XYZ file of C-alpha atoms in Angstrom:
201
model
C 47.953 158.548 -93.931
C 48.348 156.143 -96.809
C 45.856 155.221 -99.519
C 45.356 151.861 -97.816
C 44.545 153.704 -94.563
C 41.915 155.734 -96.417
C 40.440 152.690 -98.180
C 40.171 150.672 -94.983
C 38.542 153.620 -93.204
C 35.553 153.498 -95.575
C 35.393 149.697 -95.919
C 32.939 147.292 -94.305
C 33.807 145.276 -91.214
C 36.166 142.362 -91.966
C 34.683 139.351 -93.760
C 37.064 136.863 -92.152
C 38.561 136.201 -88.751
C 40.445 139.065 -87.118
C 43.164 136.714 -85.866
C 43.917 135.143 -89.250
C 47.553 135.037 -90.321
C 47.592 135.728 -94.061
C 50.089 133.722 -96.082
C 49.271 134.502 -99.700
C 52.832 134.624 -100.986
C 52.504 138.386 -101.501
C 53.808 140.495 -98.622
C 51.822 143.648 -99.437
C 48.574 141.702 -99.716
C 49.338 139.906 -96.445
C 49.832 143.292 -94.793
C 46.482 144.532 -96.110
C 44.585 141.445 -94.960
C 46.318 141.533 -91.569
C 44.741 144.928 -90.999
C 41.288 144.023 -92.338
C 40.653 140.454 -93.402
C 38.489 140.927 -96.471
C 35.893 143.640 -96.964
C 33.420 145.401 -99.216
C 33.673 149.078 -100.165
C 31.917 151.604 -102.391
C 28.461 150.084 -101.744
C 29.802 146.554 -102.414
C 31.187 147.535 -105.825
C 34.615 146.492 -104.513
C 35.002 143.073 -102.909
C 38.295 142.004 -101.304
C 38.449 138.330 -100.354
C 39.319 137.251 -96.800
C 41.901 134.610 -96.007
C 41.218 131.554 -93.885
C 37.873 130.215 -92.628
C 34.992 132.566 -93.388
C 31.221 132.627 -93.851
C 31.889 133.873 -97.402
C 34.241 132.641 -100.096
C 37.841 132.855 -98.937
C 40.814 133.898 -101.025
C 42.055 130.312 -100.947
C 38.730 128.969 -102.203
C 38.491 131.693 -104.853
C 41.878 130.757 -106.281
C 41.266 126.997 -106.315
C 41.411 125.580 -109.842
C 38.237 123.576 -109.258
C 35.995 126.565 -108.494
C 36.182 128.570 -111.752
C 39.811 129.054 -112.811
C 39.862 125.799 -114.790
C 37.335 127.297 -117.212
C 39.937 129.858 -118.294
C 42.769 127.374 -118.804
C 46.096 129.130 -119.349
C 44.407 132.541 -119.509
C 44.338 132.662 -115.689
C 47.755 131.128 -115.031
C 50.281 132.811 -112.759
C 47.849 135.179 -111.057
C 46.636 135.434 -107.451
C 43.105 136.837 -107.534
C 42.366 138.903 -104.427
C 39.532 141.323 -105.266
C 36.849 142.099 -107.835
C 34.734 144.983 -109.043
C 30.947 145.103 -109.336
C 30.944 143.135 -112.609
C 33.464 140.499 -111.569
C 36.457 142.109 -113.237
C 39.243 140.632 -111.146
C 42.138 142.352 -109.448
C 45.095 139.988 -109.294
C 48.729 139.972 -108.257
C 51.704 138.835 -110.294
C 54.680 139.614 -108.085
C 54.069 143.036 -106.524
C 52.055 144.412 -109.465
C 48.258 144.501 -109.564
C 46.619 143.406 -112.811
C 43.039 143.469 -114.010
C 41.549 140.311 -115.500
C 38.503 140.651 -117.748
C 36.033 137.798 -117.110
C 34.487 137.907 -120.586
C 37.757 137.647 -122.523
C 40.410 136.494 -120.069
C 42.488 139.530 -121.028
C 44.873 140.811 -118.385
C 46.282 144.327 -118.108
C 48.802 145.784 -115.689
C 46.832 148.190 -113.510
C 49.191 149.472 -110.798
C 52.715 148.587 -109.610
C 51.780 147.957 -105.942
C 48.827 147.296 -103.654
C 49.268 150.799 -102.209
C 49.021 152.472 -105.625
C 46.065 150.171 -106.433
C 44.240 151.556 -103.394
C 45.115 155.113 -104.446
C 43.794 154.522 -107.973
C 40.507 153.157 -106.645
C 40.008 156.103 -104.327
C 40.844 158.590 -107.076
C 38.301 157.192 -109.540
C 36.136 154.607 -107.756
C 33.108 155.309 -109.943
C 34.775 153.779 -112.989
C 37.454 151.513 -111.466
C 34.926 149.579 -109.359
C 31.766 149.909 -111.482
C 30.155 151.899 -108.685
C 27.895 154.046 -110.843
C 25.903 151.125 -112.282
C 26.170 149.088 -109.081
C 24.632 151.959 -107.117
C 21.823 152.398 -109.650
C 21.097 148.645 -109.705
C 20.931 148.470 -105.903
C 18.631 151.496 -105.692
C 16.231 149.614 -107.978
C 16.705 146.082 -106.652
C 18.157 146.201 -103.147
C 21.619 145.360 -101.825
C 23.805 142.789 -103.542
C 23.947 139.586 -101.472
C 27.353 138.386 -100.267
C 29.408 136.514 -102.873
C 27.307 137.897 -105.756
C 28.256 140.154 -108.658
C 26.364 141.930 -111.422
C 26.638 140.183 -114.772
C 25.407 141.469 -118.152
C 22.527 139.502 -119.629
C 24.056 140.255 -123.018
C 27.801 140.222 -122.504
C 29.539 143.565 -122.900
C 32.032 142.030 -125.321
C 29.075 140.985 -127.516
C 27.571 144.461 -127.571
C 25.594 144.412 -124.324
C 24.645 147.818 -122.956
C 26.161 149.295 -119.818
C 22.769 149.893 -118.206
C 20.805 148.562 -115.252
C 18.298 146.684 -117.434
C 21.135 144.541 -118.838
C 22.416 143.430 -115.418
C 21.577 140.275 -113.477
C 22.601 139.361 -109.947
C 24.487 136.029 -109.934
C 26.748 134.100 -107.556
C 30.258 135.290 -108.335
C 31.811 131.862 -108.892
C 28.995 130.791 -111.219
C 29.333 133.980 -113.232
C 33.089 133.499 -113.623
C 32.685 129.869 -114.646
C 30.354 130.410 -117.570
C 32.236 133.487 -118.749
C 35.476 131.522 -118.615
C 34.049 128.978 -121.014
C 33.123 131.802 -123.379
C 36.501 133.501 -122.998
C 38.300 130.354 -124.160
C 36.038 130.100 -127.209
C 36.655 133.661 -128.359
C 40.323 133.933 -127.411
C 42.507 135.160 -130.299
C 39.550 135.684 -132.652
C 39.834 138.836 -134.797
C 37.364 141.648 -134.085
C 34.163 141.247 -136.083
C 34.379 137.463 -136.332
C 30.965 135.781 -136.324
C 30.806 133.251 -133.503
C 28.554 130.505 -132.257
C 28.952 130.083 -128.511
C 28.543 126.785 -126.697
C 27.577 127.115 -123.005
C 27.831 123.917 -120.954
């Protein structure tokens, strides 16, 4: 049994067509989506995008520049976004390696060397790597997250917002990435402690 086997065993039914032929440019991601074409796991804290036609946002739509990526400019360049945690922190591929991409700052960090080790890391510590603890608490209080929605801080975490249920709002994922991308570009490269005046279009 591999970590991907274990992750798929606890995941939701596929979000896209079973007969889709993934062609993402990343062999290990194609193999994952060939087995289960998009899914939720850990009470929807983890969302993996399906490829091809789907009732929810597809991987192709999610990576289109016109949806939200353009708001980040060069901060999002060179990455294939394939999954996200409860707060919209993105999991992305650059070659075989999985990176995290912070929606509030546009910062990227190498997370795991392969999709298989990514799955293992999630299973080993899903409460923190997917935001499950707060996502579970929010859903107990408010009901299940709708498809294509993520939990977004009312006061951004990077601006001192609290990691607590009262600070979370349920928003469409693409909308939440778009407005945070605009903010990320405005605060990029600013030293810590800089006073800022944000402009939200």
